[in-house]
Coordinates of C-alpha atoms in Angstrom, one line a residue:
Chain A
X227 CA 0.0 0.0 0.0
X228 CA 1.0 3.2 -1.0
X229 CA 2.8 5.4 2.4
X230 CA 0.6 8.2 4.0
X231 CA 3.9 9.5 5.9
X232 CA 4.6 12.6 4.3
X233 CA 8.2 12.5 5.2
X234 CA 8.5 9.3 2.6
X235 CA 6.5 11.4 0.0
X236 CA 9.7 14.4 0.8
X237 CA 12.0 11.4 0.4
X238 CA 10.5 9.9 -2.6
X239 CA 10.5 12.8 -4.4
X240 CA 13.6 14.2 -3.1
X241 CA 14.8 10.9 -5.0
X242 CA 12.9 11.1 -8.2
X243 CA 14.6 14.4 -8.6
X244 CA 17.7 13.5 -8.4
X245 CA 17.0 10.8 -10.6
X246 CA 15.9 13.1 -13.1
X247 CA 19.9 14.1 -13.7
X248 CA 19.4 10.9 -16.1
X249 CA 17.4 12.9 -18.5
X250 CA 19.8 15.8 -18.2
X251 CA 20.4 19.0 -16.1
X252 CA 17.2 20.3 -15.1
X253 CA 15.6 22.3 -12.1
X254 CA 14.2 20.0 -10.3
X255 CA 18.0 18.6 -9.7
X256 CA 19.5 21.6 -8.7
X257 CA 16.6 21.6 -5.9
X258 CA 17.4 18.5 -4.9
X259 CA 20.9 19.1 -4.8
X260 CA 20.7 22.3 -3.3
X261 CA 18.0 20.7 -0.7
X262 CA 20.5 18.0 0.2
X263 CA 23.6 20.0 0.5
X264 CA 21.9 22.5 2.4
X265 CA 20.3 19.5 4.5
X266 CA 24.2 18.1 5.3
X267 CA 25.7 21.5 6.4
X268 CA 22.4 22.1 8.6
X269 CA 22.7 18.8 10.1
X270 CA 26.6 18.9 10.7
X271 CA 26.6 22.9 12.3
X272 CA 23.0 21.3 14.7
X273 CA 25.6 18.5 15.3
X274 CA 28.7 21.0 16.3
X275 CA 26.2 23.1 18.6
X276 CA 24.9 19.5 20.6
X277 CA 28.6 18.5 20.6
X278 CA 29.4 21.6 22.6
X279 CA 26.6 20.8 25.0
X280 CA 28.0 17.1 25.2
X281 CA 31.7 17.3 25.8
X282 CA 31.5 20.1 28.1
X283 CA 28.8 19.0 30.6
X284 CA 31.4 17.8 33.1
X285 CA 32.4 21.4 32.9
X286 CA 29.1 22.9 33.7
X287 CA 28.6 20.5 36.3
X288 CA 31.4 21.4 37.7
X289 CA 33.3 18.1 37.9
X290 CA 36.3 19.2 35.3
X291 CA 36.6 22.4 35.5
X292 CA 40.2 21.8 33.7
X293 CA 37.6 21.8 30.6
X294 CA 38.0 25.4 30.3
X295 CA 41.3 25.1 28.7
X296 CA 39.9 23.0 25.5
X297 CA 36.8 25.4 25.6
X298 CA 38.8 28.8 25.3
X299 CA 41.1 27.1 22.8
X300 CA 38.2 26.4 20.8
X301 CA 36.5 29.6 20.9
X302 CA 40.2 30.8 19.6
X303 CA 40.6 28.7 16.6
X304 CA 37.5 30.6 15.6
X305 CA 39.6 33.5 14.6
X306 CA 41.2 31.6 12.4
X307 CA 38.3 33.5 9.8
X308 CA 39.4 36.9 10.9
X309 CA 42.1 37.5 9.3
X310 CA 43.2 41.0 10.9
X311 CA 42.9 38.5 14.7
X312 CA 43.7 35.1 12.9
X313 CA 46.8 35.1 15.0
X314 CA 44.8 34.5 17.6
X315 CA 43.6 31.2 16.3
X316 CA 47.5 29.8 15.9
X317 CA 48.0 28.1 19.2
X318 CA 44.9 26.2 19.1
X319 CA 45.3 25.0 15.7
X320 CA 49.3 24.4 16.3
X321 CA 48.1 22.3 19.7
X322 CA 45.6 20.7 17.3
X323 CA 47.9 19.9 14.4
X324 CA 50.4 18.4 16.6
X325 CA 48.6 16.4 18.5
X326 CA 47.0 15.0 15.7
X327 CA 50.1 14.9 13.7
X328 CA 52.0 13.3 17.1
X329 CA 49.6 10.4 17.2
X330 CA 48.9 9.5 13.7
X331 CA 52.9 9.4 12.3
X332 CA 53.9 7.1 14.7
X333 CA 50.7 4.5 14.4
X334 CA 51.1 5.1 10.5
X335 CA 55.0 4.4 10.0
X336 CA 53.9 0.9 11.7
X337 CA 50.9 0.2 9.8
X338 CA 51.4 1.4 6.6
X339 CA 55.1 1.2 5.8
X340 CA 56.0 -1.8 8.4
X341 CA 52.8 -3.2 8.5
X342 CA 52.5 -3.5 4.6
X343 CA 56.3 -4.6 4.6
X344 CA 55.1 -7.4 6.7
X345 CA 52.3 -8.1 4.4
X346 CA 54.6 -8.6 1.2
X347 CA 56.9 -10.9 2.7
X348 CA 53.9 -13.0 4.4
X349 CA 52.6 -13.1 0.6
X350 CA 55.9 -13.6 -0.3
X351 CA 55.7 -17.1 1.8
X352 CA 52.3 -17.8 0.5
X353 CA 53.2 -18.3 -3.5
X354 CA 54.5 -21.6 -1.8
X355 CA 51.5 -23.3 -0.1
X356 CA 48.2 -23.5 -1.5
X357 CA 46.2 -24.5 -5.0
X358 CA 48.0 -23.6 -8.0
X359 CA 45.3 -20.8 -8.5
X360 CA 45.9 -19.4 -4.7
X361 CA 49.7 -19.6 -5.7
X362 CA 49.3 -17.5 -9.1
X363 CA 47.1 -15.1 -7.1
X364 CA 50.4 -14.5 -4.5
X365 CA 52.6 -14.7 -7.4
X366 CA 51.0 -11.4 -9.4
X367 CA 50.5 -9.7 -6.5
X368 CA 54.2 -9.8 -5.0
X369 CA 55.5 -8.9 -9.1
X370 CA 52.7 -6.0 -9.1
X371 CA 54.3 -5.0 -5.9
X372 CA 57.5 -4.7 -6.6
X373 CA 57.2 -3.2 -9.9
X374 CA 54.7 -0.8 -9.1
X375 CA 57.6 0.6 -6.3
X376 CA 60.2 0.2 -8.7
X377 CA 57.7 2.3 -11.0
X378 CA 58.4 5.3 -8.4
X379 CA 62.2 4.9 -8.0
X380 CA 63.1 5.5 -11.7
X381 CA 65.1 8.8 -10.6
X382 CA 67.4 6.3 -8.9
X383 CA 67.9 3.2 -11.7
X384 CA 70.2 3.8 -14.7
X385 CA 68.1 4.8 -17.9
X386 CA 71.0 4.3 -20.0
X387 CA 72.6 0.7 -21.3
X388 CA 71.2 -2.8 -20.3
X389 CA 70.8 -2.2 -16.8
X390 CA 68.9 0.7 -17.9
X391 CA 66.7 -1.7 -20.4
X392 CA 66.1 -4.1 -17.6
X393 CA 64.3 -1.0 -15.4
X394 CA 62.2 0.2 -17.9
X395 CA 60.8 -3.6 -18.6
X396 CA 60.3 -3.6 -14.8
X397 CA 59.0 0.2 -14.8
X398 CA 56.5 -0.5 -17.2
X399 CA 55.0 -3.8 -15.9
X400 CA 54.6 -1.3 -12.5
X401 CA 52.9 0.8 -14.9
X402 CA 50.7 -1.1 -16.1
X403 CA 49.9 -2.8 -12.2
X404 CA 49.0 0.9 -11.2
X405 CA 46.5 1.0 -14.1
X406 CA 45.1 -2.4 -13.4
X407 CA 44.8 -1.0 -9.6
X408 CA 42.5 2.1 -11.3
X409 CA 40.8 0.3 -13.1
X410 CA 39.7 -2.4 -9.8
X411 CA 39.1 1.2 -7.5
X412 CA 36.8 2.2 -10.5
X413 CA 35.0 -0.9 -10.8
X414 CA 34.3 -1.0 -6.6
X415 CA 33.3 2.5 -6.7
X416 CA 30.9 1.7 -9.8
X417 CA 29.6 -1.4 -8.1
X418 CA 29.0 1.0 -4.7
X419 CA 27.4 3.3 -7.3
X420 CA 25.3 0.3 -8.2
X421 CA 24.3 -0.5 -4.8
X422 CA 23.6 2.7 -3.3
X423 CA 21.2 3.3 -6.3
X424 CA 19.3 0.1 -5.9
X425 CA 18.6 1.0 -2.0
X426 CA 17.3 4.5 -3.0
X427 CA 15.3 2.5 -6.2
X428 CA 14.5 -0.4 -3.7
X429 CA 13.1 2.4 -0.9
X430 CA 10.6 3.7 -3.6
X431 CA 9.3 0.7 -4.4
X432 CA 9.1 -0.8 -1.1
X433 CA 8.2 2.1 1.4
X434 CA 6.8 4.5 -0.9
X435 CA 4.6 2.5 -3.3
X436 CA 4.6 -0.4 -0.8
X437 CA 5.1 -2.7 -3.5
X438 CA 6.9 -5.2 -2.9
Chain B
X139 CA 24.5 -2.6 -41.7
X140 CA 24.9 1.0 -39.5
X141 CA 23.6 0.7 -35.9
X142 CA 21.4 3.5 -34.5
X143 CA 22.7 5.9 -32.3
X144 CA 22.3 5.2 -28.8
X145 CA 21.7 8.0 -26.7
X146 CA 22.8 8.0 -23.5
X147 CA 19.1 8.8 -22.3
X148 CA 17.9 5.6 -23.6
X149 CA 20.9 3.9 -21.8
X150 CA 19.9 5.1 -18.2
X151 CA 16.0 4.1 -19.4
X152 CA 17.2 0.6 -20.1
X153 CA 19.5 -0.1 -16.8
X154 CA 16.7 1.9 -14.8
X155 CA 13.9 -0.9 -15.9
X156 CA 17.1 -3.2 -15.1
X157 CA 16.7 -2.3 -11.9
X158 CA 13.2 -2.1 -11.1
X159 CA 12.4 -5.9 -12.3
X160 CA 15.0 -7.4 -9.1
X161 CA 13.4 -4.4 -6.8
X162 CA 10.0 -5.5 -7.1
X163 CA 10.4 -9.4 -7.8
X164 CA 13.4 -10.3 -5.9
X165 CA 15.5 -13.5 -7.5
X166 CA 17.6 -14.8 -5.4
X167 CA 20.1 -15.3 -7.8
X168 CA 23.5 -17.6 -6.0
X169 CA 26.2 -15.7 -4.7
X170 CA 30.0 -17.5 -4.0
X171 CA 30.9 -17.0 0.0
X172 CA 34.0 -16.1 0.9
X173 CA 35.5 -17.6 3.9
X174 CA 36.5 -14.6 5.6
X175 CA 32.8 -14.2 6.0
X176 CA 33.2 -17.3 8.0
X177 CA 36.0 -16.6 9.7
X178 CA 33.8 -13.0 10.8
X179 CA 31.0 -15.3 11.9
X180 CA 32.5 -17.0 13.8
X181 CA 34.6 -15.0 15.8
X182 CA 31.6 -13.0 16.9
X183 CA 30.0 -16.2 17.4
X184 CA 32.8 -17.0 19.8
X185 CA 32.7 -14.0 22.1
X186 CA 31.1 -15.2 25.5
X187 CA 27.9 -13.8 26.5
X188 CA 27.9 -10.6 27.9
X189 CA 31.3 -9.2 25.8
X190 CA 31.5 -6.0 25.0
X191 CA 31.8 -5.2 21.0
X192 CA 32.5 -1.6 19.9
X193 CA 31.1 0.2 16.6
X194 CA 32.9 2.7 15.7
X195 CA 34.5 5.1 13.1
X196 CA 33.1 7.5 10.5
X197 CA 31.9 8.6 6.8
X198 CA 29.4 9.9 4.9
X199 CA 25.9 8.1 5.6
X200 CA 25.2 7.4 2.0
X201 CA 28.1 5.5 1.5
X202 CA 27.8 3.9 4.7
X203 CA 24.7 2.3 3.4
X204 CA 26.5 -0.2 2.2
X205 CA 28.3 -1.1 5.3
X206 CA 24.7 -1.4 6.4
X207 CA 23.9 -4.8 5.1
X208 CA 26.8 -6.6 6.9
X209 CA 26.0 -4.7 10.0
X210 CA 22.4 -5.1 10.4
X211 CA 23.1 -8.7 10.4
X212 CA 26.1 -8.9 13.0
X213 CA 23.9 -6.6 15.0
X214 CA 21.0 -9.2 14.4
X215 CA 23.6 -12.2 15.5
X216 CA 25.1 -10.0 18.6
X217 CA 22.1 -9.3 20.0
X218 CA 21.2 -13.2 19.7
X219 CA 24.3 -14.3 21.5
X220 CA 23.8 -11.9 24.2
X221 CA 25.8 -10.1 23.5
X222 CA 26.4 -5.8 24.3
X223 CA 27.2 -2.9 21.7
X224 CA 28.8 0.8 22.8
X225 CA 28.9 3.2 19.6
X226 CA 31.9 5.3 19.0
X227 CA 30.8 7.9 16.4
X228 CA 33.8 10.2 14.9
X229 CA 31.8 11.9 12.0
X230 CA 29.0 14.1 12.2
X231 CA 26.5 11.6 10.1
X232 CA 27.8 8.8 12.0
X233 CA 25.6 8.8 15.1
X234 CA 22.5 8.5 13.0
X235 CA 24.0 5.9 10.9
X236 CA 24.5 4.1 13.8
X237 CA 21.1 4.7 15.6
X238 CA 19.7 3.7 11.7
X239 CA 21.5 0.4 12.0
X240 CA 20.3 -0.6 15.5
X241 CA 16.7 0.4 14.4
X242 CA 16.8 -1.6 10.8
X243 CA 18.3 -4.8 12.8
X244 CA 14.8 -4.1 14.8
X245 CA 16.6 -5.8 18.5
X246 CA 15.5 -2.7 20.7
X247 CA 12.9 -4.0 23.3
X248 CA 10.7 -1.3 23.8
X249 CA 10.3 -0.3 19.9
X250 CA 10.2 -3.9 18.6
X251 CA 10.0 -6.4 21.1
X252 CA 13.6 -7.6 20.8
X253 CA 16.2 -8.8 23.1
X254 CA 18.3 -5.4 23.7
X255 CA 17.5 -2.8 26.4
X256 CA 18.6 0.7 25.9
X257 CA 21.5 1.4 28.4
X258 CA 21.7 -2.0 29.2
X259 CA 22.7 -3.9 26.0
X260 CA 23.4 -1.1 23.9
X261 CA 24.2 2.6 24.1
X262 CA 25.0 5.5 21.8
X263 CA 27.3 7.7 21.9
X264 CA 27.3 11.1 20.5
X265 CA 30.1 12.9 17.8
X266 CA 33.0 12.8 19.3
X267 CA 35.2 15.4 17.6
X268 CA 39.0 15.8 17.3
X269 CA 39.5 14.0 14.6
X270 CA 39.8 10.2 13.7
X271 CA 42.9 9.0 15.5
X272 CA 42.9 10.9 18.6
X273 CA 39.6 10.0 20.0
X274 CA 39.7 6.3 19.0
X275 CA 43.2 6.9 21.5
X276 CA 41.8 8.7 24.0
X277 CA 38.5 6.6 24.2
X278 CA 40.8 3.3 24.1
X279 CA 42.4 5.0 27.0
X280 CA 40.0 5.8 28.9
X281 CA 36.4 6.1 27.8
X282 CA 34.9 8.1 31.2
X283 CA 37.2 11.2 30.4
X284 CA 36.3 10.9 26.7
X285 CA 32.5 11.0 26.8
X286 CA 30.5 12.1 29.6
X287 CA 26.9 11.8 27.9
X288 CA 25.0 9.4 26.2
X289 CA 23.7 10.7 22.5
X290 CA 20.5 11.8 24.6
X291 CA 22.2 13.3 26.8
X292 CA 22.1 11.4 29.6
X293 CA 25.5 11.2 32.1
X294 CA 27.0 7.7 30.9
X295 CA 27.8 7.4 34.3
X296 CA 24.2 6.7 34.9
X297 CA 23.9 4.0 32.4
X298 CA 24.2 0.2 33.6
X299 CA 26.5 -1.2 30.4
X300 CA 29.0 2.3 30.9
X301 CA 29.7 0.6 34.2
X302 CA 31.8 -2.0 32.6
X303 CA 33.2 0.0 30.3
X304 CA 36.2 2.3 31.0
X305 CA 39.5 1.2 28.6
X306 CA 40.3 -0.7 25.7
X307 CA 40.8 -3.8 28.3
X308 CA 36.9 -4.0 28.6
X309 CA 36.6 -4.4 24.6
X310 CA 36.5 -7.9 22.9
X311 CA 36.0 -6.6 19.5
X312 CA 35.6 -3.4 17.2
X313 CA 33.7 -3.2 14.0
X314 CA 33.9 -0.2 11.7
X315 CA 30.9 0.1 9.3
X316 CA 32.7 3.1 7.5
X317 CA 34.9 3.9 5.1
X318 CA 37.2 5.5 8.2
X319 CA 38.7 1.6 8.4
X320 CA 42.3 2.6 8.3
X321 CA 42.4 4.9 11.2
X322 CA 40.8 2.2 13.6
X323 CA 43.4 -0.3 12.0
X324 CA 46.5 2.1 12.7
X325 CA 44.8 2.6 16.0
X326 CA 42.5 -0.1 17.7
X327 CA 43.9 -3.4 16.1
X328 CA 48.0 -1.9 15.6
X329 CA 48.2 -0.4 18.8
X330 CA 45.7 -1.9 21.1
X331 CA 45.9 -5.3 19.6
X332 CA 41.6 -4.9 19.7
X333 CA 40.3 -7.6 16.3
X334 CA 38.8 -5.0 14.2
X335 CA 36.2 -6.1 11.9
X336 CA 34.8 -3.8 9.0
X337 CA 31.7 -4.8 7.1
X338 CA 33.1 -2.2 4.4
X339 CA 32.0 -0.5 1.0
X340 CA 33.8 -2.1 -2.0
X341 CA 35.7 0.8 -2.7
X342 CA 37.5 1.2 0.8
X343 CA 38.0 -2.8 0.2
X344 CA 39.9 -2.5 -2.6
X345 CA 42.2 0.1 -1.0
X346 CA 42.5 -1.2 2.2
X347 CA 42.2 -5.5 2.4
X348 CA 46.2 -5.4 2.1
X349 CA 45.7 -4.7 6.1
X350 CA 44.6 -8.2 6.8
X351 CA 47.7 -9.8 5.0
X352 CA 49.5 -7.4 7.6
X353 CA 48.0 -8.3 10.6
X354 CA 46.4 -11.9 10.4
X355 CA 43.8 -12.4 12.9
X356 CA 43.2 -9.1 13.9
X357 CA 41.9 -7.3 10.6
X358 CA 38.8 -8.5 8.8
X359 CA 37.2 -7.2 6.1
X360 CA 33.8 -8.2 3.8
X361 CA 33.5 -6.9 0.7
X362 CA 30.7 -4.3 0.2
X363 CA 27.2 -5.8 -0.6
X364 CA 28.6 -8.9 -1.7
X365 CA 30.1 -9.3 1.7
X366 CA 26.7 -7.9 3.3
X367 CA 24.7 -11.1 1.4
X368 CA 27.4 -13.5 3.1
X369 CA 26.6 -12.8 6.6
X370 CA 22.9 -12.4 5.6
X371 CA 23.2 -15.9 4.6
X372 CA 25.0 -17.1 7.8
X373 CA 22.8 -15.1 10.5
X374 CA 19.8 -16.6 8.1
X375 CA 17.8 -13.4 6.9
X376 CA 17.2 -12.1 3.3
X377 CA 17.9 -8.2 3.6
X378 CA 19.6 -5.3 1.5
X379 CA 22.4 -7.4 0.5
X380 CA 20.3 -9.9 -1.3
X381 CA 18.3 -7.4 -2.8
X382 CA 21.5 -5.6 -4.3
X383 CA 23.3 -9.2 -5.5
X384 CA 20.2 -9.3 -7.8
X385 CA 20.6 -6.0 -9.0
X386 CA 24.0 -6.3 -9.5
X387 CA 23.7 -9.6 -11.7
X388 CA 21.1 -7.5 -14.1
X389 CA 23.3 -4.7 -14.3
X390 CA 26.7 -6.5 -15.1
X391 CA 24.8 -8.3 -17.7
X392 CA 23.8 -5.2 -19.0
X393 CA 27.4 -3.4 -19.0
X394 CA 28.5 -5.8 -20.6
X395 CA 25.7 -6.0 -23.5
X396 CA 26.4 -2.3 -24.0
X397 CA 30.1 -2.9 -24.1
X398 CA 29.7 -5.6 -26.6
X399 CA 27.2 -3.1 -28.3
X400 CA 29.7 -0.2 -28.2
X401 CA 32.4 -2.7 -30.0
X402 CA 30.2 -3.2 -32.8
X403 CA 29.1 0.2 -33.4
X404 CA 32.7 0.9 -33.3
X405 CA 34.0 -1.6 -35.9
X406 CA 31.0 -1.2 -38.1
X407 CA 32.3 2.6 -38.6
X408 CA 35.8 1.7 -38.9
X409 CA 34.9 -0.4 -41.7
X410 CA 32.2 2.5 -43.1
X411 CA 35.3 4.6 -43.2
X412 CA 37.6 2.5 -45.1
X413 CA 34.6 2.0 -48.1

């Protein structure tokens, strides 16, 4: 049965509008574009002013008052917008940036340079063990690998005489991996494309038309 | 023989009726499973009763959707086993994802007759802000002096499942339904050593799956919608994922026609030219 709720009718046709983009650029796109944009950046500046209210209630309450620190640096990185006071922002945003920049280059030098190190050679180990196929599967992705690096060091390698021949065979087998790479992030974000599309086609037919 | 032009109106027309016929008449069309899937399943299937599991990270919403298949149904399976869910939202869009997936998995007691009780079995959080990394640190640290309120408002101190939880030593597993995987990897499972499980859109797959090959048994990963039919399958319920294998199916088939199409076209003007 078809919905009564007229927040499903808004959503429905909030949908068929931006559907409508398949027919070409037309208005009632733009105001479902605009609608939705507008809609995130209402929903995320609600968000900030609730946020405010939530991480400073042991503040009001009275049970950190140490709170205050965070709460004036906050109200200083506002500056940053001013730009005759943006000075005013810098030590809240240098706090911020270093912090940030403290804790994430020490996790990330041992997840993603030692971690993936780690991963190669365990793949490495794998072309080894396993069906033929699962061994052929290690195999391409160790040469990919290696020649997709070696696709990035060619200021270092010889370009010049056989050594120099060898590199570029090597250099463009990495170049080619990187565009097989592309091509597989293209195809996942077309197949998330696919999906989000048949949830927002699925919703009309299901909770606005009821049916199915 | 010249084939017609095909405009790329009549294209979308085509692949929107594709669509339609696996929306209204689902198929059911097989699907391969992977055994990471299993391997997912049964590690939350393992966790004693009682354990505390943490979902957290952030992203967009829309995007996140497809996350949602794969959650709904470890939410579905958790709240089966007994077992208790803290959200730790670090996007603006993410607590309402998370109070979406809850909802859709349809486990709260009050709203739907299920086994969960707010504040008991499952809290949520509000945005936490200070980007990514930090607050999955600070909260693993300690979770009192990261979050004081509940995303209601309420003290978490008042709460009856916030009594058990204070550090990262109180949680048995972490689940990321967002594309903001690699920071709870670097973080949670690399630091902590907490298994971090992310039901995760195809795209973030493809980037980040390498993780698991570095850290075996503590990074999981299923594959987008294809994943989200997997556990479906296991936890034994026919939602979102299933619908979009179907639609997937029709509209591979149909790339594919129009690719072959395309070729055609293409080498019947070639030869045109030469005449």
């Amino acid at each position: 049965m078809i919905s009564t709720d007229p927040w499903v009718w808004l959503s429905a046709l909030l949908t068929l509008a931006i559907f409508s983009m398949l027919l070409g650029d037309n208005k009632f796109f733009r105001w479902a574009e605009a609608t939705y944009t507008a809609t995130v950046i209402g929903h995320s500046v609600v968000t900030g002013l609730l946020t405010l209210k939530d991480r400073f209630y042991p503040l009001y309450t009275g049970q950190k008052p140490i709170l205050i620190i965070p709460l004036i640096l906050g109200i200083t990185s506002l500056f940053v917008v001013w730009r005759r006071y943006a000075w005013v922002s810098t030590v809240a945003m240098a706090l911020m940036i270093g912090v940030g920049t403290g804790i994430s280059i020490r996790t990330l030098m041992a997840t993603d340079v030692v971690g993936n190190v780690r991963a190669v050679i365990s793949e490495t180990a794998k072309v080894l063990e396993g069906s033929p196929a699962t061994r052929l599967g290690y195999f391409i992705r160790i040469v990919f690998t290696i020649c997709a690096l070696l696709y990035f060091l060619f200021i270092l390698v010889p370009k010049e005489g056989p050594g120099g021949k060898f590199f570029n065979y090597i250099a463009t087998i990495g170049k080619y991996a990187l565009i097989v790479y592309m091509g597989i992030a293209i195809g996942n974000t077309i197949q998330q494309f696919v999906g989000t599309a048949t949830v927002a086609i699925d919703r009309l037919i299901s909770t606005w038309l009821g049916l199915s | 023989m010249r084939l017609p032009e095909l405009k790329s109106e009549y294209i979308w027309a085509v692949m929107m009726i594709f669509f339609l016929i696996p929306a209204i008449h689902p198929i059911g069309l097989p699907f391969p499973m992977d055994p990471v899937t299993y391997e997912v399943y049964n590690i939350i299937e393992s966790l004693p009763e009682g354990s505390i599991v943490v979902m957290g990270g952030g992203g967009v919403f829309a995007f996140d959707l497809e996350s949602s298949a794969g959650m709904i149904a470890m939410i579905k399976q958790m709240a089966r086993k007994g077992l208790r869910l803290v959200t730790c939202p670090v996007w603006t869009e993410a607590p309402q994802f998370h109070k979406y997936v809850i909802d859709a998995a349809r486990v709260d007691k009050d709203k739907y007759g299920g086994p969960w009780e707010y504040g008991v079995d499952y809290v949520l959080l509000p945005y936490m802000p200070g980007g990514d990394m930090v607050v999955f640190d600070s909260f693993l640290k300690d979770v009192h002096a990261t979050v004081s309120v509940d995303l209601a408002g309420t003290p978490i101190d008042e709460l009856p499942l916030m009594q058990d939880l204070h550090d990262y030593h109180d949680i048995a597993l972490w689940i990321c339904p967002h594309w903001g995987f690699v920071s709870v990897i670097r973080i949670v499972a690399a630091q902590y050593g907490i298994t971090c499980i992310s039901p995760a859109q195809s795209t973030a797959y493809a980037f980040f799956s390498p993780f698991m090959e570095a850290y075996p048994g503590k990074v999981y990963m299923l594959n987008g919608y294809v994943g989200g039919a997997q556990y479906e399958a296991l936890v034994g319920i026919k939602g979102l994922g299933h619908k979009v294998m179907d639609s997937y199916a029709f509209a591979s088939t149909l790339i594919v026609l129009f690719i072959v199409l395309g070729n055609i076209t293409m080498l019947s003007r070639m030869g045109g030219e030469e005449e």
